[in-house]
Coordinates of C-alpha atoms in Angstrom, one line a residue:
M234 CA 99.8 100.9 110.3
K235 CA 100.6 103.7 107.3
Y236 CA 97.8 105.9 105.8
L237 CA 97.4 107.2 102.7
F238 CA 95.2 110.1 102.9
G239 CA 93.5 108.9 105.7
I240 CA 93.1 105.4 104.1
I241 CA 94.3 102.3 105.6
L242 CA 96.8 100.3 103.4
S243 CA 98.1 97.1 104.0
L244 CA 102.2 97.0 102.9
S245 CA 101.8 93.8 100.9
F246 CA 101.5 94.8 97.4
A247 CA 99.1 92.1 96.3
S248 CA 96.5 93.6 98.8
V249 CA 96.6 97.0 97.2
S250 CA 93.4 97.2 94.6
L251 CA 94.0 99.5 91.5
A252 CA 90.2 98.5 90.4
Q253 CA 88.9 101.8 91.6
P254 CA 90.6 104.7 89.3
Y255 CA 89.8 107.9 91.2
Y256 CA 90.2 109.0 95.0
N257 CA 89.2 112.0 96.6
N258 CA 91.1 113.0 99.8
L259 CA 91.1 116.1 101.8
A260 CA 94.5 117.9 101.6
F261 CA 93.9 121.2 103.1
A262 CA 91.0 123.0 105.0
S263 CA 90.5 126.6 106.7
Y264 CA 88.2 128.8 108.1
F265 CA 88.4 132.5 106.7
G266 CA 86.6 135.4 108.0
G267 CA 86.2 137.8 110.9
S268 CA 84.0 138.1 113.8
N269 CA 80.5 138.4 111.7
D270 CA 79.3 137.0 108.7
D271 CA 81.9 136.0 105.6
I272 CA 81.0 134.7 102.1
I273 CA 83.7 133.7 99.4
E274 CA 81.7 133.6 96.1
D275 CA 84.9 132.9 93.6
V276 CA 88.1 132.1 93.0
A277 CA 90.7 132.3 90.6
I278 CA 94.3 131.3 90.2
D279 CA 97.3 133.3 88.0
S280 CA 100.2 132.1 85.9
S281 CA 102.1 131.5 89.1
G282 CA 99.9 129.4 90.7
Y283 CA 98.8 132.0 93.2
I284 CA 95.1 131.5 94.4
F285 CA 92.8 134.4 94.6
I286 CA 89.5 134.7 96.5
L287 CA 86.5 136.9 96.2
G288 CA 83.7 137.2 98.5
H289 CA 81.8 140.1 100.7
T290 CA 82.0 140.5 104.5
S291 CA 80.2 142.5 107.3
S292 CA 83.2 141.5 109.8
T293 CA 85.2 144.8 110.4
D294 CA 88.0 142.9 111.9
I295 CA 89.6 141.0 109.4
D296 CA 93.4 141.2 110.0
Y297 CA 95.5 139.5 107.2
P298 CA 98.6 140.8 105.8
N299 CA 99.0 143.8 103.3
P300 CA 95.6 145.2 103.2
M301 CA 95.3 147.8 100.8
Q302 CA 92.1 149.1 102.2
S303 CA 93.2 148.8 105.7
S304 CA 89.9 149.5 107.3
Y305 CA 85.9 148.5 106.7
H306 CA 84.2 151.1 104.6
G307 CA 80.7 150.8 105.8
G308 CA 77.5 149.6 105.1
L309 CA 76.0 145.8 105.7
S310 CA 79.0 144.4 103.7
D311 CA 82.0 145.3 101.9
V312 CA 83.9 143.4 99.3
F313 CA 87.0 141.3 100.1
I314 CA 89.6 140.0 97.8
A315 CA 92.6 137.9 99.3
R316 CA 96.0 136.6 98.0
L317 CA 96.7 132.6 99.0
S318 CA 99.8 131.0 98.4
P319 CA 99.6 128.0 95.5
D320 CA 99.3 125.4 98.6
A321 CA 96.6 127.4 100.2
H322 CA 98.4 127.4 103.4
Q323 CA 99.5 131.1 103.6
V324 CA 97.1 134.2 103.3
L325 CA 99.6 136.7 101.4
G326 CA 97.6 139.6 101.2
F327 CA 94.0 140.6 101.9
A328 CA 92.0 143.8 100.9
Y329 CA 88.5 145.2 101.7
F330 CA 86.8 146.9 98.6
G331 CA 83.8 149.2 98.5
G332 CA 82.0 152.5 99.0
S333 CA 80.0 153.5 102.2
N334 CA 77.3 151.2 101.5
R335 CA 76.7 148.1 100.7
D336 CA 78.9 146.1 98.4
E337 CA 79.1 142.4 97.5
G338 CA 81.5 140.4 95.0
R339 CA 80.1 138.1 92.5
S340 CA 83.2 137.1 90.0
I341 CA 87.2 137.3 89.7
A342 CA 89.5 136.5 86.8
I343 CA 93.2 137.3 86.3
R344 CA 94.2 138.7 82.8
P345 CA 96.8 137.9 80.5
D346 CA 99.1 140.7 82.5
Q347 CA 98.3 139.3 85.7
K348 CA 96.2 142.3 86.8
V349 CA 93.1 141.1 89.1
V350 CA 89.5 141.6 87.7
I351 CA 86.7 141.6 89.7
T352 CA 82.6 142.2 89.4
G353 CA 80.2 142.7 92.1
V354 CA 76.9 144.4 93.1
T355 CA 76.8 147.5 94.8
D356 CA 74.7 150.1 96.4
S357 CA 77.6 152.6 97.4
K358 CA 77.6 156.2 95.6
L359 CA 81.2 156.2 95.1
L360 CA 83.9 153.5 94.4
P361 CA 87.4 153.6 94.6
N362 CA 90.1 155.5 91.6
S363 CA 86.4 155.8 89.3
S364 CA 87.1 159.3 88.0
F365 CA 88.2 158.1 84.4
A366 CA 86.3 155.0 84.4
F367 CA 83.5 154.3 81.4
K368 CA 80.7 155.1 84.3
S369 CA 82.2 156.9 87.2
T370 CA 78.8 157.4 89.0
R371 CA 75.7 155.6 90.0
N372 CA 72.6 156.5 88.9
K373 CA 70.2 153.9 90.2
K374 CA 69.7 152.3 93.7
T375 CA 71.8 149.2 93.0
E376 CA 74.1 148.4 90.3
G377 CA 77.0 146.1 89.2
F378 CA 80.8 147.4 89.1
V379 CA 83.8 146.2 87.8
A380 CA 87.3 146.9 88.9
L381 CA 90.7 146.3 88.2
L382 CA 93.4 145.7 90.8
E383 CA 97.3 145.2 91.1
N384 CA 98.4 141.4 91.2
D385 CA 99.6 141.6 95.1
L386 CA 96.5 143.4 96.1
S387 CA 98.4 146.7 97.1
A388 CA 96.1 149.4 94.7
V389 CA 93.0 149.6 93.0
L390 CA 93.8 150.6 89.6
V391 CA 90.5 151.6 88.3
S392 CA 86.8 150.7 89.1
S393 CA 83.6 151.4 87.3
F394 CA 79.8 151.0 87.5
T395 CA 78.3 149.0 85.0
G396 CA 74.6 150.0 85.1
V397 CA 71.3 148.6 86.7
A398 CA 71.6 145.4 88.8
F399 CA 68.0 143.4 87.6
G400 CA 66.9 142.3 90.9
G401 CA 69.2 144.3 93.2
F402 CA 71.7 142.1 95.5
D403 CA 69.3 139.0 94.4
M404 CA 71.3 139.0 91.0
E405 CA 73.5 136.1 91.7
F406 CA 75.8 136.4 88.8
L407 CA 77.7 138.9 86.9
P408 CA 80.2 137.0 84.9
L409 CA 83.2 138.0 83.4
L410 CA 86.2 136.9 80.8
V411 CA 89.5 138.2 80.2
E412 CA 90.7 138.8 76.6
P413 CA 94.3 137.9 75.2
D414 CA 94.8 141.9 74.9
N415 CA 93.7 142.5 78.3
E416 CA 90.4 143.7 77.6
I417 CA 87.0 142.4 79.6
I418 CA 84.0 140.6 78.8
L419 CA 81.2 140.8 80.8
A420 CA 77.8 140.0 81.0
Q421 CA 75.2 141.3 83.3
S422 CA 71.3 141.1 84.0
T423 CA 69.9 144.6 83.5
T424 CA 66.8 146.7 82.5
A425 CA 66.2 148.4 79.4
N426 CA 68.0 151.3 80.3
P427 CA 71.3 150.5 82.3
G428 CA 71.9 153.6 82.9
F429 CA 74.9 154.8 80.5
D430 CA 75.3 154.6 76.4
F431 CA 76.9 152.6 74.3
Q432 CA 76.3 151.2 70.6
A433 CA 74.4 148.0 70.7
V434 CA 74.2 145.5 68.2
H435 CA 70.6 144.6 69.5
S436 CA 68.6 146.6 70.9
P437 CA 66.5 145.8 74.6
N438 CA 63.1 144.5 75.7
P439 CA 61.4 146.4 78.1
F440 CA 61.7 144.1 80.8
S441 CA 65.1 142.6 81.8
N442 CA 67.5 141.7 79.5
V443 CA 71.1 140.3 79.1
M444 CA 73.9 142.9 78.6
I445 CA 77.1 142.0 77.0
L446 CA 79.8 144.7 76.8
R447 CA 83.6 144.2 75.8
I448 CA 85.4 146.9 77.8
N449 CA 89.0 148.2 77.2
E450 CA 91.9 147.4 79.3
Y451 CA 91.8 150.9 80.9
L452 CA 88.0 150.3 82.3
S453 CA 87.7 153.8 80.4
N454 CA 85.5 152.7 77.3
V455 CA 82.9 150.0 76.4
R456 CA 84.4 148.9 72.6
E457 CA 81.4 147.1 71.5
G458 CA 78.4 146.0 73.1
S459 CA 74.8 144.4 73.0
F460 CA 71.4 143.3 74.8
W461 CA 70.1 139.8 74.4
G462 CA 66.7 138.3 75.4
G463 CA 63.2 137.5 74.6
D464 CA 59.6 139.2 75.1
S465 CA 59.9 138.8 79.0
Y466 CA 62.8 138.5 81.7
D467 CA 65.9 137.1 81.0
Y468 CA 68.9 136.4 83.4
V469 CA 72.6 135.4 82.6
S470 CA 75.0 133.4 84.7
D471 CA 78.1 132.5 82.8
I472 CA 79.6 133.6 79.4
M473 CA 82.0 131.4 77.6
W474 CA 84.3 131.9 74.4
M475 CA 85.0 128.9 72.1
E476 CA 88.0 129.3 69.9
Q477 CA 87.1 126.5 67.3
E478 CA 83.9 127.8 66.9
S479 CA 84.4 131.7 66.8
A480 CA 81.5 132.0 69.0
W481 CA 80.3 133.3 72.2
Y482 CA 77.8 131.1 74.3
L483 CA 75.9 132.2 77.2
C484 CA 73.8 130.2 79.4
G485 CA 70.8 131.4 82.0
W486 CA 67.3 131.3 82.6
T487 CA 64.4 133.4 81.0
A488 CA 60.4 133.4 81.4
S489 CA 60.5 134.4 77.5
D490 CA 58.0 132.8 75.5
S491 CA 60.0 133.2 72.4
L492 CA 64.0 133.8 71.6
P493 CA 65.4 135.2 68.5
A494 CA 67.5 132.8 66.2
S495 CA 65.6 129.9 67.8
A496 CA 64.5 128.1 64.6
G497 CA 65.8 124.7 64.3
A498 CA 67.4 124.8 67.8
L499 CA 66.8 121.5 70.4
Q500 CA 63.8 123.6 71.8
D501 CA 62.0 126.7 70.4
S502 CA 59.7 127.6 72.8
N503 CA 59.7 128.1 76.8
R504 CA 57.7 124.9 78.1
G505 CA 57.6 126.3 82.1
S506 CA 57.6 129.4 84.4
Y507 CA 61.1 129.6 83.6
D508 CA 63.5 127.9 81.5
A509 CA 67.3 127.4 81.0
Y510 CA 69.0 128.5 77.9
I511 CA 71.9 128.4 75.8
A512 CA 72.8 131.2 73.2
R513 CA 75.4 131.1 70.7
L514 CA 76.6 134.5 69.5
G515 CA 79.1 135.6 66.7
S516 CA 81.6 138.6 66.0
G517 CA 80.4 141.7 67.6
F518 CA 77.7 139.6 70.1
V519 CA 75.3 138.9 67.3
N520 CA 72.7 136.4 67.7
E521 CA 73.2 133.2 65.6
K522 CA 71.3 130.3 67.8
N523 CA 69.6 130.1 71.1
T524 CA 67.8 127.0 72.5
F525 CA 65.2 126.8 75.4
F526 CA 66.3 123.7 77.5
G527 CA 63.4 123.2 80.0
G528 CA 60.3 121.2 81.6
A529 CA 57.0 122.3 82.7
S530 CA 58.2 124.0 85.8
F531 CA 61.5 125.9 86.7
D532 CA 64.7 125.2 85.4
K533 CA 68.0 127.2 85.7
A534 CA 71.5 126.7 83.7
V535 CA 74.4 127.9 86.1
R536 CA 77.5 127.1 84.0
I537 CA 78.4 126.3 80.4
I538 CA 81.6 123.9 79.8
S539 CA 83.9 123.4 76.3
L540 CA 84.3 119.8 76.6
P541 CA 87.7 118.4 75.2
D542 CA 86.1 116.6 72.4
G543 CA 84.4 119.9 71.1
R544 CA 80.7 119.8 72.6
L545 CA 79.1 121.6 75.7
M546 CA 78.3 120.7 78.8
L547 CA 75.4 122.7 80.1
S548 CA 74.6 122.4 84.2
G549 CA 72.1 123.5 86.4
T550 CA 69.2 122.9 89.0
S551 CA 65.6 121.6 87.9
Y552 CA 62.4 121.8 89.4
S553 CA 60.6 119.9 86.3
D554 CA 59.8 116.4 86.1
T555 CA 59.1 116.4 82.5
F556 CA 62.7 117.5 81.2
A557 CA 64.8 115.5 78.6
T558 CA 64.2 111.7 78.8
G559 CA 65.7 108.4 76.7
F560 CA 69.2 108.9 77.7
A561 CA 71.8 106.8 79.0
G562 CA 72.6 108.9 81.9
M563 CA 72.3 107.8 85.6
R564 CA 68.9 109.1 85.7
D565 CA 66.5 110.6 83.3
T566 CA 63.5 111.6 85.9
L567 CA 63.2 113.9 88.9
G568 CA 63.7 112.2 92.2
P569 CA 61.3 112.3 94.6
N570 CA 62.2 115.8 96.0
I571 CA 61.6 119.6 94.7
S572 CA 64.9 119.9 92.9
D573 CA 67.9 118.2 91.4
L574 CA 70.8 118.9 89.7
F575 CA 70.9 118.6 86.0
L576 CA 73.6 118.1 83.5
A577 CA 73.2 118.0 79.6
R578 CA 75.6 117.7 76.5
F579 CA 75.0 119.5 73.2
N580 CA 76.5 119.9 70.0
T581 CA 78.0 123.6 69.2
E582 CA 75.1 124.2 66.7
L583 CA 72.4 124.0 69.8
T584 CA 70.4 121.2 67.9
E585 CA 71.1 117.8 69.3
L586 CA 71.3 116.6 73.1
S587 CA 73.8 113.8 73.3
A588 CA 73.6 113.1 76.9
F589 CA 71.6 113.9 79.9
T590 CA 70.9 113.2 83.5
Y591 CA 69.5 114.2 87.0
I592 CA 71.6 114.1 89.8
G593 CA 70.1 114.1 93.6
G594 CA 68.6 112.7 96.6
E595 CA 65.4 112.9 98.3
N596 CA 65.2 117.2 99.2
I597 CA 66.5 119.7 97.5
E598 CA 69.8 120.4 95.4
Y599 CA 71.4 123.7 94.3
L600 CA 74.2 123.8 91.7
N601 CA 77.0 126.6 91.9
D602 CA 79.7 126.0 90.0
A603 CA 80.9 123.5 87.2
F604 CA 83.9 123.0 85.2
S605 CA 85.6 120.2 83.4
D606 CA 89.3 118.3 83.4
T607 CA 91.5 117.6 80.6
K608 CA 89.4 114.2 80.2
G609 CA 86.1 116.0 79.9
N610 CA 85.4 114.9 83.3
V611 CA 82.9 117.0 85.0
F612 CA 83.6 118.8 88.5
V613 CA 79.9 119.6 89.9
L614 CA 79.9 122.0 93.3
G615 CA 76.9 123.5 95.5
S616 CA 74.8 122.3 98.7
T617 CA 72.3 119.9 99.0
L618 CA 69.6 119.5 101.8
S619 CA 69.5 115.5 100.7
N620 CA 71.1 113.0 103.3
Q621 CA 70.5 110.4 100.6
F622 CA 72.4 112.3 98.3
P623 CA 74.7 110.1 96.2
V624 CA 78.2 110.1 97.9
T625 CA 81.0 107.5 97.0
W626 CA 83.0 105.1 98.9
N627 CA 86.3 106.9 97.7
S628 CA 85.3 110.6 99.2
F629 CA 86.7 112.3 101.9
D630 CA 83.1 113.2 104.1
K631 CA 80.3 110.7 103.6
D632 CA 78.0 111.9 106.4
F633 CA 75.5 114.8 105.9
G634 CA 75.4 117.4 108.3
S635 CA 71.8 119.0 108.6
P636 CA 70.3 121.1 107.5
E637 CA 72.4 121.6 104.6
E638 CA 75.7 120.7 103.4
G639 CA 78.0 121.5 100.7
Y640 CA 79.2 119.0 98.3
A641 CA 81.9 118.1 95.3
L642 CA 81.1 115.7 92.7
L643 CA 82.7 114.3 89.8
I644 CA 81.0 112.7 86.8
N645 CA 82.2 111.3 83.5
P646 CA 81.8 112.7 80.4
D647 CA 78.8 110.6 79.0
L648 CA 77.2 111.3 82.5
T649 CA 76.8 107.8 83.2
E650 CA 79.2 107.5 86.2
I651 CA 79.6 109.2 89.5
L652 CA 83.4 108.9 89.8
S653 CA 83.8 110.6 93.2
S654 CA 81.6 112.6 95.1
S655 CA 81.8 114.1 98.5
F656 CA 80.3 116.4 101.2
V657 CA 81.7 119.1 102.2
G658 CA 80.9 120.6 105.8
D659 CA 79.8 119.6 109.1
S660 CA 76.6 120.0 111.4
L661 CA 75.1 123.3 110.3
S662 CA 74.7 125.0 107.0
D663 CA 77.4 124.9 104.6
A664 CA 77.6 125.5 100.8
V665 CA 80.4 125.3 97.9
E666 CA 80.1 128.4 95.9
A667 CA 82.9 128.0 93.6
G668 CA 85.9 125.8 92.6
I669 CA 89.0 125.6 89.8
M670 CA 91.4 123.1 89.1
S671 CA 94.6 123.9 91.0
P672 CA 98.2 123.4 88.7
L673 CA 99.4 121.6 91.8
G674 CA 97.0 118.7 90.8
G675 CA 93.9 119.6 93.6
V676 CA 90.5 121.0 93.3
V677 CA 90.2 124.3 95.1
Q678 CA 86.8 124.8 96.5
V679 CA 85.4 127.9 98.6
G680 CA 82.1 129.0 99.9
Y681 CA 80.7 129.5 103.4
T682 CA 79.7 127.7 106.8
L683 CA 78.0 128.0 110.2
S684 CA 79.7 124.7 111.5
S685 CA 82.1 125.3 114.2
R686 CA 83.3 121.6 113.9
F687 CA 84.1 122.2 109.8
T688 CA 87.1 119.7 109.4
L689 CA 90.3 121.5 109.3
T690 CA 93.8 120.1 108.4
P691 CA 96.6 121.0 110.5
E692 CA 98.1 123.7 107.9
A693 CA 94.9 125.8 108.5
F694 CA 95.5 129.5 108.6
D695 CA 92.5 130.2 110.6
T696 CA 91.2 127.5 112.7
I697 CA 88.2 129.1 114.7
L698 CA 84.6 129.9 113.5
D699 CA 84.8 133.5 114.7
G700 CA 81.0 134.7 113.7
R701 CA 78.0 133.4 112.8
S702 CA 79.3 132.2 109.6
D703 CA 83.0 132.1 108.2
A704 CA 84.0 131.4 104.5
F705 CA 86.4 128.4 103.9
V706 CA 89.0 127.1 101.3
V707 CA 89.1 123.8 101.1
V708 CA 91.6 121.9 98.7
S709 CA 90.5 118.3 97.8
N710 CA 92.6 116.0 95.7
V711 CA 90.5 113.9 93.0
Y712 CA 93.3 111.8 91.0
S713 CA 93.4 108.8 89.2
V714 CA 95.5 105.5 90.4
G715 CA 95.8 104.3 86.5
I716 CA 97.3 106.9 84.8
E717 CA 98.2 106.5 81.1
S718 CA 101.5 105.6 80.1
G719 CA 101.9 107.3 76.4
A720 CA 100.1 107.7 73.2
G721 CA 99.3 104.4 71.5
T722 CA 101.2 101.9 73.9
G723 CA 97.9 100.9 75.5
N724 CA 99.7 100.4 78.6
E725 CA 98.7 101.9 82.1
I726 CA 101.4 103.0 85.2
A727 CA 99.5 102.9 88.3
M728 CA 101.2 104.6 91.0
I729 CA 100.2 104.5 95.1
I730 CA 101.8 105.2 97.9
A731 CA 101.8 103.2 101.1
G732 CA 103.5 104.5 104.3
Q733 CA 107.1 105.5 103.1
E734 CA 106.8 103.3 99.9
L735 CA 105.8 104.2 96.5
L736 CA 104.2 101.3 94.7
F737 CA 103.6 101.3 90.8
D738 CA 103.1 98.8 88.1
I739 CA 104.5 99.6 84.9
P740 CA 105.4 98.3 81.2
E741 CA 109.1 97.3 80.2
G742 CA 111.5 100.0 79.7
S743 CA 114.1 102.6 81.2
W744 CA 112.5 104.8 83.6
S745 CA 113.6 107.6 85.8
L746 CA 111.8 108.6 89.1
R747 CA 111.4 112.5 90.2
V748 CA 109.4 113.9 93.3
F749 CA 108.3 117.5 93.5
D750 CA 106.8 119.5 96.3
L751 CA 104.1 121.9 95.7
S752 CA 105.7 124.5 94.8
G753 CA 107.1 122.8 92.0
R754 CA 110.8 122.5 93.7
E755 CA 112.5 118.9 92.9
I756 CA 113.2 117.4 96.4
Y757 CA 114.2 113.8 95.4
S758 CA 115.2 112.1 92.3
E759 CA 116.4 108.6 91.1
E760 CA 117.4 106.9 87.7
L761 CA 115.3 103.2 88.1
G762 CA 117.3 101.7 85.1
R763 CA 115.5 99.4 82.9
L764 CA 112.7 97.7 84.4
S765 CA 110.7 94.5 83.2
P766 CA 107.0 95.0 83.0
G767 CA 105.3 94.1 86.7
K768 CA 104.5 95.6 90.2
Y769 CA 107.5 97.4 91.9
R770 CA 107.9 99.0 95.4
K771 CA 110.4 101.9 96.1
S772 CA 111.2 103.1 99.5
L773 CA 110.8 106.8 100.4
P774 CA 113.5 108.5 102.2
S775 CA 112.1 108.9 105.9
W776 CA 112.2 112.7 105.6
M777 CA 109.3 112.9 103.1
K778 CA 106.2 113.9 104.4
G779 CA 102.8 115.4 103.2
F780 CA 101.9 116.0 99.6
C781 CA 103.9 115.6 96.6
I782 CA 104.0 115.2 93.1
V783 CA 105.7 111.9 91.6
E784 CA 106.8 111.8 88.4
L785 CA 107.9 108.5 86.4
R786 CA 109.6 109.2 83.1
S787 CA 110.6 106.9 80.3
L788 CA 114.0 107.6 78.9
E789 CA 113.2 105.9 75.9
T790 CA 109.7 107.5 74.9
R791 CA 110.3 110.9 76.8
A792 CA 106.7 109.9 78.1
V793 CA 106.1 112.0 81.7
K794 CA 103.4 110.5 84.0
K795 CA 102.6 112.4 87.1
A796 CA 100.4 111.4 90.2
F797 CA 99.3 113.8 93.1
L798 CA 100.0 111.7 96.3
G799 CA 100.7 112.0 100.0
V800 CA 103.3 110.2 102.4
N801 CA 102.8 110.0 106.0

């Protein structure tokens, strides 16, 4: 018997079914951390494919290579940053970051110049290399921060406080974007007086506000900024720039009864205790259009996504059973539980809703991250307390581990079909906090686990749960067996590996075969010649093992089709 990512296949081609287009298989999984509590909050990938993870830890003994700050600085927790190989198999660099008190990471991004930008929340009075920052001292008990590091994590170039963190360490999000000129856009939930002055386009309300800042590349100056919000408490979770609209979009949740610039929007008033919202801002962060989105209870937007067709997808968690109804999504009513995930598709003017669905089981669901692939399918990551959470047959983990387990879910753009859904975890609490598409074809997922039996792969760089909880890094391969063969041809190429044989179904033409390892190095090539339309099998060399990228190239149209597959 041979295996395709653990799925037993017959070597008879006729028995290989290509009806289900998506597979979701575990490519890599490892613990990450030391002898105490460790959590990974966010993940980013640079232009060379290296993976960067950001989190916080109370472990003083994390021992990975090339520490910038070689020792834990104190307090309840320090921030940590790590640099992994593109396949996640190796930790290439690690650094603690922080002051003498409590520090936690929130977001990470890689600038065009490949410098690493991080944000977080801190109680520390001093931060590394902050003398020339736009805010070098802490005015309040708990503030946000932003810092710039070398790509190899060898140095902190500069760090700055960013003002009062409303809610303290309960401030879950401190989103950021990096601009083509290496400037930084930061959004933060703060008070009417964040603790430093800047020229704001809009004035703050007396409660909590969303503060948006454009910071120069050296973190020495706030170039422009604004406050956003209504007449009560407002929180931000995500910020996005949409080039074709020349507009910024914010999302989060609000207790405000009214929002500015909401006339003509989809929903112009708050229907519950807190409603989700989307805000559209123009040049200089000027308010253009805002809409509430919620039901009679508590609704929280977490991520806003720009889809390939130009529309927006909002995702979050809902406690309301009176949300949007009448759409062709999988479900338009809250399940028999406390909370569900929700996804909603909007036009860019925030006046129309074209798709909506709840997703969940019989208990509580949390949504922590969401992003789309090039086809507009949406990956949703988080955790669930529901043992009836919808998982699909093609997942790598179908078993719920009480009391809470992470999940990774893929849904189509119309919100009518779950293409793949898997639990992530084992017998105790687990949560997927963030994820990102890998240029190697997989989905990198990060989070934390209390499970000592978390499923690991042979390549794991850490195989022991050292503390009460450890962070984890998982790479799963969600890929389509059916791959379009070329624009306008109406044909499809399907590839699948059974043992050492590549099985493919192609249209007529001349084809070449190339195989690459995960670093992009070509390890095999062959001219297949001219083939009639039909099903073919190709024996692969016996030395070819593990994960690889298989490419079929048409020698006539030059169309290139790839699949991310595994050979055992």
